[in-house]
mmCIF file of C-alpha atoms and ligand atoms in Angstrom:
data_model
loop_
_atom_site.group_PDB
_atom_site.id
_atom_site.type_symbol
_atom_site.label_atom_id
_atom_site.label_comp_id
_atom_site.label_asym_id
_atom_site.label_seq_id
_atom_site.Cartn_x
_atom_site.Cartn_y
_atom_site.Cartn_z
ATOM 1 C CA UNK A 1 -0.518 -11.992 -8.096
ATOM 2 C CA UNK A 2 0.484 -11.926 -5.502
ATOM 3 C CA UNK A 3 0.339 -9.025 -3.071
ATOM 4 C CA UNK A 4 2.530 -5.611 -2.522
ATOM 5 C CA UNK A 5 3.404 -4.432 0.639
ATOM 6 C CA UNK A 6 5.438 -1.307 0.902
ATOM 7 C CA UNK A 7 7.109 -0.980 3.691
ATOM 8 C CA UNK A 8 8.668 2.953 4.412
ATOM 9 C CA UNK A 9 11.596 2.617 6.443
ATOM 10 C CA UNK A 10 12.522 -0.981 5.545
ATOM 11 C CA UNK A 11 15.744 -0.673 5.060
ATOM 12 C CA UNK A 12 17.549 -2.043 7.988
ATOM 13 C CA UNK A 13 16.892 -3.105 11.821
ATOM 14 C CA UNK A 14 12.601 -3.877 11.968
ATOM 15 C CA UNK A 15 11.763 -2.826 8.503
ATOM 16 C CA UNK A 16 13.962 -4.874 6.529
ATOM 17 C CA UNK A 17 13.004 -7.872 9.464
ATOM 18 C CA UNK A 18 8.763 -8.079 8.697
ATOM 19 C CA UNK A 19 9.874 -6.806 5.511
ATOM 20 C CA UNK A 20 11.959 -10.133 4.398
ATOM 21 C CA UNK A 21 8.814 -11.962 6.442
ATOM 22 C CA UNK A 22 5.906 -10.314 4.400
ATOM 23 C CA UNK A 23 8.094 -11.550 1.013
ATOM 24 C CA UNK A 24 8.344 -15.007 2.590
ATOM 25 C CA UNK A 25 4.871 -14.870 2.552
ATOM 26 C CA UNK A 26 4.793 -14.435 -0.999
ATOM 27 C CA UNK A 27 3.743 -10.622 -0.737
ATOM 28 C CA UNK A 28 6.067 -8.723 -3.440
ATOM 29 C CA UNK A 29 7.644 -6.991 -1.872
ATOM 30 C CA UNK A 30 9.320 -2.735 -1.940
ATOM 31 C CA UNK A 31 12.164 -1.516 0.584
ATOM 32 C CA UNK A 32 11.592 2.050 1.018
ATOM 33 C CA UNK A 33 13.781 4.305 2.876
ATOM 34 C CA UNK A 34 15.816 7.392 3.269
ATOM 35 C CA UNK A 35 18.731 5.218 3.186
ATOM 36 C CA UNK A 36 18.636 4.382 0.031
ATOM 37 C CA UNK A 37 21.382 1.524 0.983
ATOM 38 C CA UNK A 38 20.612 -0.004 3.048
ATOM 39 C CA UNK A 39 17.660 0.119 1.228
ATOM 40 C CA UNK A 40 18.578 -2.143 -1.673
ATOM 41 C CA UNK A 41 20.787 -4.305 0.856
ATOM 42 C CA UNK A 42 17.300 -5.675 2.885
ATOM 43 C CA UNK A 43 16.152 -6.299 -1.356
ATOM 44 C CA UNK A 44 18.527 -8.224 -2.524
ATOM 45 C CA UNK A 45 18.229 -10.186 0.295
ATOM 46 C CA UNK A 46 14.692 -10.684 -0.473
ATOM 47 C CA UNK A 47 15.576 -11.124 -3.828
ATOM 48 C CA UNK A 48 17.603 -14.064 -3.780
ATOM 49 C CA UNK A 49 15.123 -16.294 -1.571
ATOM 50 C CA UNK A 50 12.448 -15.330 -4.381
ATOM 51 C CA UNK A 51 13.430 -13.557 -7.126
ATOM 52 C CA UNK A 52 14.540 -10.912 -8.546
ATOM 53 C CA UNK A 53 10.439 -10.056 -9.521
ATOM 54 C CA UNK A 54 9.438 -10.065 -6.203
ATOM 55 C CA UNK A 55 11.539 -6.638 -5.130
ATOM 56 C CA UNK A 56 11.611 -2.807 -5.319
ATOM 57 C CA UNK A 57 13.857 -0.893 -3.678
ATOM 58 C CA UNK A 58 13.113 3.108 -3.197
ATOM 59 C CA UNK A 59 14.123 6.165 -1.799
ATOM 60 C CA UNK A 60 11.736 7.994 -0.082
ATOM 61 C CA UNK A 61 12.052 11.501 2.813
ATOM 62 C CA UNK A 62 8.506 10.847 4.462
ATOM 63 C CA UNK A 63 8.900 13.481 5.950
ATOM 64 C CA UNK A 64 8.373 15.301 2.527
ATOM 65 C CA UNK A 65 5.770 15.329 0.236
ATOM 66 C CA UNK A 66 6.887 15.341 -3.162
ATOM 67 C CA UNK A 67 9.174 12.442 -1.950
ATOM 68 C CA UNK A 68 6.324 10.574 -0.746
ATOM 69 C CA UNK A 69 5.090 10.815 -4.064
ATOM 70 C CA UNK A 70 6.911 10.106 -6.285
ATOM 71 C CA UNK A 71 7.105 6.275 -4.648
ATOM 72 C CA UNK A 72 4.334 5.737 -4.708
ATOM 73 C CA UNK A 73 3.405 6.394 -8.340
ATOM 74 C CA UNK A 74 6.879 4.419 -8.759
ATOM 75 C CA UNK A 75 5.403 1.403 -7.015
ATOM 76 C CA UNK A 76 2.025 2.057 -8.264
ATOM 77 C CA UNK A 77 4.279 1.517 -12.150
ATOM 78 C CA UNK A 78 6.662 -1.132 -11.243
ATOM 79 C CA UNK A 79 3.855 -2.820 -9.814
ATOM 80 C CA UNK A 80 0.648 -2.237 -11.031
ATOM 81 C CA UNK A 81 -0.572 -1.952 -6.884
ATOM 82 C CA UNK A 82 -0.777 -1.647 -3.518
ATOM 83 C CA UNK A 83 -2.324 -3.777 -0.299
ATOM 84 C CA UNK A 84 -0.690 -3.280 2.388
ATOM 85 C CA UNK A 85 1.921 -0.147 4.005
ATOM 86 C CA UNK A 86 3.716 -0.190 6.678
ATOM 87 C CA UNK A 87 5.543 2.851 8.105
ATOM 88 C CA UNK A 88 7.689 1.730 10.264
ATOM 89 C CA UNK A 89 10.117 4.924 9.551
ATOM 90 C CA UNK A 90 10.290 6.002 13.204
ATOM 91 C CA UNK A 91 12.629 7.856 16.231
ATOM 92 C CA UNK A 92 13.778 8.344 18.625
ATOM 93 C CA UNK A 93 15.230 11.134 20.905
ATOM 94 C CA UNK A 94 15.547 10.825 25.064
ATOM 95 C CA UNK A 95 15.757 13.273 27.202
ATOM 96 C CA UNK A 96 14.292 15.921 30.298
ATOM 97 C CA UNK A 97 11.003 17.867 29.390
ATOM 98 C CA UNK A 98 13.713 20.272 31.280
ATOM 99 C CA UNK A 99 16.040 19.609 28.624
ATOM 100 C CA UNK A 100 14.617 19.405 25.534
ATOM 101 C CA UNK A 101 15.445 20.469 22.363
ATOM 102 C CA UNK A 102 12.611 22.325 20.010
ATOM 103 C CA UNK A 103 14.480 20.951 16.737
ATOM 104 C CA UNK A 104 13.952 17.250 18.975
ATOM 105 C CA UNK A 105 10.486 17.623 19.188
ATOM 106 C CA UNK A 106 9.948 18.644 15.779
ATOM 107 C CA UNK A 107 12.138 15.998 13.466
ATOM 108 C CA UNK A 108 9.983 13.180 16.562
ATOM 109 C CA UNK A 109 6.007 14.987 15.292
ATOM 110 C CA UNK A 110 7.778 14.625 11.189
ATOM 111 C CA UNK A 111 9.213 11.425 11.102
ATOM 112 C CA UNK A 112 6.903 9.640 13.838
ATOM 113 C CA UNK A 113 3.634 11.289 12.368
ATOM 114 C CA UNK A 114 3.686 13.388 9.529
ATOM 115 C CA UNK A 115 6.242 10.934 7.380
ATOM 116 C CA UNK A 116 2.523 8.696 8.780
ATOM 117 C CA UNK A 117 0.047 10.599 7.296
ATOM 118 C CA UNK A 118 1.707 11.805 3.967
ATOM 119 C CA UNK A 119 2.576 7.931 3.613
ATOM 120 C CA UNK A 120 -0.963 7.080 4.523
ATOM 121 C CA UNK A 121 -2.777 9.526 2.683
ATOM 122 C CA UNK A 122 -0.929 8.631 -0.626
ATOM 123 C CA UNK A 123 -0.916 5.308 -0.881
ATOM 124 C CA UNK A 124 -5.255 5.591 0.069
ATOM 125 C CA UNK A 125 -5.781 7.039 -3.179
ATOM 126 C CA UNK A 126 -4.733 4.393 -5.420
ATOM 127 C CA UNK A 127 -6.389 1.636 -2.312
ATOM 128 C CA UNK A 128 -9.552 3.817 -2.878
ATOM 129 C CA UNK A 129 -8.841 3.385 -6.985
ATOM 130 C CA UNK A 130 -8.139 -0.563 -5.999
ATOM 131 C CA UNK A 131 -12.252 -0.478 -3.251
ATOM 132 C CA UNK A 132 -9.419 -2.825 -1.252
ATOM 133 C CA UNK A 133 -5.864 -2.414 1.669
ATOM 134 C CA UNK A 134 -5.201 -1.931 4.236
ATOM 135 C CA UNK A 135 -3.039 0.291 6.252
ATOM 136 C CA UNK A 136 0.007 -0.583 8.805
ATOM 137 C CA UNK A 137 1.691 2.543 11.296
ATOM 138 C CA UNK A 138 4.632 0.726 13.649
ATOM 139 C CA UNK A 139 3.713 2.022 16.788
ATOM 140 C CA UNK A 140 4.888 1.590 20.443
ATOM 141 C CA UNK A 141 3.690 1.101 24.082
ATOM 142 C CA UNK A 142 4.242 4.857 24.702
ATOM 143 C CA UNK A 143 1.664 5.783 22.055
ATOM 144 C CA UNK A 144 0.156 4.703 24.810
ATOM 145 C CA UNK A 145 0.734 5.896 27.232
ATOM 146 C CA UNK A 146 2.797 8.335 27.872
ATOM 147 C CA UNK A 147 7.041 7.816 28.696
ATOM 148 C CA UNK A 148 10.246 9.253 30.955
ATOM 149 C CA UNK A 149 12.508 12.176 29.076
ATOM 150 C CA UNK A 150 10.691 10.691 25.258
ATOM 151 C CA UNK A 151 8.012 13.883 24.838
ATOM 152 C CA UNK A 152 8.806 13.947 21.938
ATOM 153 C CA UNK A 153 8.662 10.301 21.076
ATOM 154 C CA UNK A 154 5.198 9.866 23.086
ATOM 155 C CA UNK A 155 3.269 13.024 22.045
ATOM 156 C CA UNK A 156 3.828 11.855 18.224
ATOM 157 C CA UNK A 157 3.247 7.899 18.542
ATOM 158 C CA UNK A 158 0.012 9.154 20.487
ATOM 159 C CA UNK A 159 -0.649 11.771 17.425
ATOM 160 C CA UNK A 160 -0.555 8.205 15.218
ATOM 161 C CA UNK A 161 -3.263 6.590 17.034
ATOM 162 C CA UNK A 162 -5.547 9.414 16.330
ATOM 163 C CA UNK A 163 -4.402 9.228 12.612
ATOM 164 C CA UNK A 164 -4.739 5.146 12.544
ATOM 165 C CA UNK A 165 -9.129 5.246 14.024
ATOM 166 C CA UNK A 166 -9.356 8.638 12.371
ATOM 167 C CA UNK A 167 -8.150 6.673 8.376
ATOM 168 C CA UNK A 168 -10.359 3.974 8.919
ATOM 169 C CA UNK A 169 -13.094 6.257 9.270
ATOM 170 C CA UNK A 170 -11.972 7.905 5.833
ATOM 171 C CA UNK A 171 -10.851 5.036 4.227
ATOM 172 C CA UNK A 172 -13.834 1.564 6.164
ATOM 173 C CA UNK A 173 -16.240 2.738 2.635
ATOM 174 C CA UNK A 174 -13.315 2.014 -0.108
ATOM 175 C CA UNK A 175 -12.483 -1.315 2.096
ATOM 176 C CA UNK A 176 -9.425 -0.194 3.409
ATOM 177 C CA UNK A 177 -8.764 -1.219 6.795
ATOM 178 C CA UNK A 178 -5.895 0.804 8.656
ATOM 179 C CA UNK A 179 -4.315 -0.303 12.547
ATOM 180 C CA UNK A 180 -1.876 1.023 14.486
ATOM 181 C CA UNK A 181 0.950 -1.619 16.674
ATOM 182 C CA UNK A 182 1.821 -0.841 19.814
ATOM 183 C CA UNK A 183 4.994 -3.233 20.749
ATOM 184 C CA UNK A 184 6.789 -3.449 24.002
ATOM 185 C CA UNK A 185 10.634 -2.541 23.898
ATOM 186 C CA UNK A 186 12.509 -3.862 20.911
ATOM 187 C CA UNK A 187 15.424 -4.204 23.494
ATOM 188 C CA UNK A 188 18.362 -6.263 20.973
ATOM 189 C CA UNK A 189 17.638 -2.980 18.394
ATOM 190 C CA UNK A 190 19.809 -0.321 18.240
ATOM 191 C CA UNK A 191 17.223 2.461 19.086
ATOM 192 C CA UNK A 192 16.696 0.591 22.332
ATOM 193 C CA UNK A 193 20.949 0.019 22.869
ATOM 194 C CA UNK A 194 20.957 3.462 21.588
ATOM 195 C CA UNK A 195 19.278 5.150 24.871
ATOM 196 C CA UNK A 196 20.602 2.815 27.509
ATOM 197 C CA UNK A 197 22.605 6.181 28.856
ATOM 198 C CA UNK A 198 19.969 7.369 29.140
ATOM 199 C CA UNK A 199 17.570 5.926 31.024
ATOM 200 C CA UNK A 200 20.268 4.058 33.374
ATOM 201 C CA UNK A 201 20.648 8.170 34.077
ATOM 202 C CA UNK A 202 16.995 8.006 34.170
ATOM 203 C CA UNK A 203 16.628 5.238 36.395
ATOM 204 C CA UNK A 204 19.900 5.730 38.692
ATOM 205 C CA UNK A 205 21.388 2.260 37.923
ATOM 206 C CA UNK A 206 24.834 0.612 36.232
ATOM 207 C CA UNK A 207 23.823 0.438 31.815
ATOM 208 C CA UNK A 208 24.207 -3.045 32.309
ATOM 209 C CA UNK A 209 21.354 -3.187 34.646
ATOM 210 C CA UNK A 210 19.453 -1.711 32.313
ATOM 211 C CA UNK A 211 18.158 -4.175 30.323
ATOM 212 C CA UNK A 212 16.848 -6.299 33.403
ATOM 213 C CA UNK A 213 14.568 -3.760 34.773
ATOM 214 C CA UNK A 214 12.940 -3.749 31.217
ATOM 215 C CA UNK A 215 12.557 -6.690 31.097
ATOM 216 C CA UNK A 216 10.924 -6.731 34.751
ATOM 217 C CA UNK A 217 8.181 -4.155 34.227
ATOM 218 C CA UNK A 218 6.923 -7.452 31.790
ATOM 219 C CA UNK A 219 4.188 -10.055 32.618
ATOM 220 C CA UNK A 220 5.810 -12.379 29.874
ATOM 221 C CA UNK A 221 9.519 -11.488 31.219
ATOM 222 C CA UNK A 222 10.966 -11.034 27.887
ATOM 223 C CA UNK A 223 11.281 -8.678 25.613
ATOM 224 C CA UNK A 224 9.707 -8.121 22.562
ATOM 225 C CA UNK A 225 11.237 -9.699 19.348
ATOM 226 C CA UNK A 226 11.008 -9.038 15.651
ATOM 227 C CA UNK A 227 8.883 -11.991 15.605
ATOM 228 C CA UNK A 228 6.562 -11.065 17.986
ATOM 229 C CA UNK A 229 5.562 -8.000 15.381
ATOM 230 C CA UNK A 230 5.931 -9.919 12.121
ATOM 231 C CA UNK A 231 3.778 -12.208 13.358
ATOM 232 C CA UNK A 232 0.342 -10.102 14.268
ATOM 233 C CA UNK A 233 1.432 -8.098 10.769
ATOM 234 C CA UNK A 234 0.611 -10.862 8.868
ATOM 235 C CA UNK A 235 -3.335 -11.306 10.842
ATOM 236 C CA UNK A 236 -3.999 -8.059 10.742
ATOM 237 C CA UNK A 237 -2.668 -7.327 6.633
ATOM 238 C CA UNK A 238 -4.502 -11.103 5.748
ATOM 239 C CA UNK A 239 -8.052 -11.338 4.666
ATOM 240 C CA UNK A 240 -9.300 -12.515 7.640
ATOM 241 C CA UNK A 241 -8.736 -9.319 9.805
ATOM 242 C CA UNK A 242 -11.297 -7.460 7.481
ATOM 243 C CA UNK A 243 -13.841 -7.178 10.120
ATOM 244 C CA UNK A 244 -11.269 -5.577 12.105
ATOM 245 C CA UNK A 245 -10.451 -1.462 11.930
ATOM 246 C CA UNK A 246 -8.572 1.666 14.100
ATOM 247 C CA UNK A 247 -7.540 -0.862 16.640
ATOM 248 C CA UNK A 248 -3.845 0.079 18.204
ATOM 249 C CA UNK A 249 -2.855 -3.362 19.101
ATOM 250 C CA UNK A 250 -0.748 -4.346 21.879
ATOM 251 C CA UNK A 251 1.988 -6.390 21.456
ATOM 252 C CA UNK A 252 4.160 -5.735 24.296
ATOM 253 C CA UNK A 253 4.184 -9.368 26.826
ATOM 254 C CA UNK A 254 0.546 -7.217 28.833
ATOM 255 C CA UNK A 255 2.162 -4.645 29.768
ATOM 256 C CA UNK A 256 -0.435 -2.641 28.400
ATOM 257 C CA UNK A 257 -3.623 -3.945 28.471
ATOM 258 C CA UNK A 258 -5.319 -1.344 27.611
HETATM 259 N N1 NAD B 1 13.799 -0.047 19.016
HETATM 260 C C1 NAD B 1 12.470 -0.094 19.800
HETATM 261 O O1 NAD B 1 13.156 -0.868 21.099
HETATM 262 C C2 NAD B 1 10.963 -0.144 19.521
HETATM 263 C C3 NAD B 1 10.194 0.295 20.467
HETATM 264 C C4 NAD B 1 8.290 -0.269 20.074
HETATM 265 C C5 NAD B 1 8.153 0.691 18.300
HETATM 266 N N2 NAD B 1 9.317 1.112 17.793
HETATM 267 C C6 NAD B 1 8.791 1.469 16.739
HETATM 268 O O2 NAD B 1 9.147 0.410 15.518
HETATM 269 C C7 NAD B 1 9.567 1.777 14.137
HETATM 270 C C8 NAD B 1 11.383 0.688 14.206
HETATM 271 O O3 NAD B 1 12.428 0.623 15.875
HETATM 272 P P1 NAD B 1 14.146 0.177 14.725
HETATM 273 O O4 NAD B 1 14.409 0.135 16.229
HETATM 274 O O5 NAD B 1 13.382 -0.805 13.881
HETATM 275 O O6 NAD B 1 14.083 1.808 14.787
HETATM 276 P P2 NAD B 1 15.667 2.403 13.126
HETATM 277 O O7 NAD B 1 15.857 3.580 13.491
HETATM 278 O O8 NAD B 1 16.335 1.050 13.049
HETATM 279 O O9 NAD B 1 14.202 1.860 11.592
HETATM 280 C C9 NAD B 1 13.898 3.542 11.186
HETATM 281 C C10 NAD B 1 14.209 2.832 9.525
HETATM 282 O O10 NAD B 1 12.864 4.095 9.043
HETATM 283 C C11 NAD B 1 14.336 5.205 8.857
HETATM 284 N N3 NAD B 1 13.855 6.632 8.981
HETATM 285 C C12 NAD B 1 13.768 7.360 9.860
HETATM 286 N N4 NAD B 1 13.811 8.554 8.950
HETATM 287 C C13 NAD B 1 12.633 8.136 7.585
HETATM 288 C C14 NAD B 1 13.064 9.411 6.766
HETATM 289 N N5 NAD B 1 12.033 10.494 6.778
HETATM 290 N N6 NAD B 1 11.965 8.604 5.268
HETATM 291 C C15 NAD B 1 11.710 7.359 5.084
HETATM 292 N N7 NAD B 1 12.870 6.343 6.185
HETATM 293 C C16 NAD B 1 12.830 7.464 7.494
HETATM 294 C C17 NAD B 1 15.599 4.572 8.647
HETATM 295 O O11 NAD B 1 16.242 4.819 7.715
HETATM 296 C C18 NAD B 1 15.128 3.025 9.104
HETATM 297 O O12 NAD B 1 15.678 1.995 8.242
HETATM 298 C C19 NAD B 1 10.168 3.014 15.309
HETATM 299 O O13 NAD B 1 8.738 2.860 14.294
HETATM 300 C C20 NAD B 1 10.123 2.904 16.466
HETATM 301 O O14 NAD B 1 9.276 3.724 16.672
HETATM 302 C C21 NAD B 1 10.650 0.630 18.018
#
């Protein structure tokens, strides 16, 4: 039987791309998201390509313990296992520290960090039973380097690295490996595009100059593409990566080198 990949935050944009990409690679895929309609649309796209029995759409609020437990139980009941869990859910709200709202800070910690903890804890119980698994968090270069006007996001993503390393230690004896993927800016994504007005203000430039300024920071001279992330994800999800765990893997075109 083919492996089962659960993508939390898989309804749209990067998460949808990864869901479709893993399905094309032979995984049975669970698309789980707060946005049930989006999850169903992505699942329908996958079903068209590989068949209805290969995919499941679920609603989950990754920040809610009960909702996460229901998700894992539903995946276990439907497919009987979880080989790979990708934690892709994330939010970013930008503001300078003196005007950073407490509720935006708390929401960032909840979605970017607590949700990762809840989903990893929940699927780890199934993976321990299997004595096999891969947990992969979608992180950001802001999880290794501070990010101006992004304190809530950066703090939560830094926390994700500590969680990844600790999970890797807890789960190594169960043949479960854990990684964070540290992405560069996905310039064409709605998340990045939504932040352009704030970035223009902080850099003191016009909004139409922002993308080029971010490209100029990258040694390989382009933004990160969804395909770059899928390429690396497929390797760390595979058996070939079995001797790697606890890593924070840069996918930044050379912008971050440690
Ligand atoms: N866009 C970028 O430039 C960029 C750069 C580096 C890292 N990342 C990271 O990549 C990941 C995906 O980014 P994106 O731009 O595709 O984001 P996005 O906002 O387009 O998608 C995130 C998905 O997570 C879901 N989600 C949000 N809260 C949730 C919750 N509580 N429970 C379940 N699902 C929830 C959303 O519904 C959405 O489908 C995020 O973790 C983000 O931090 C993005």
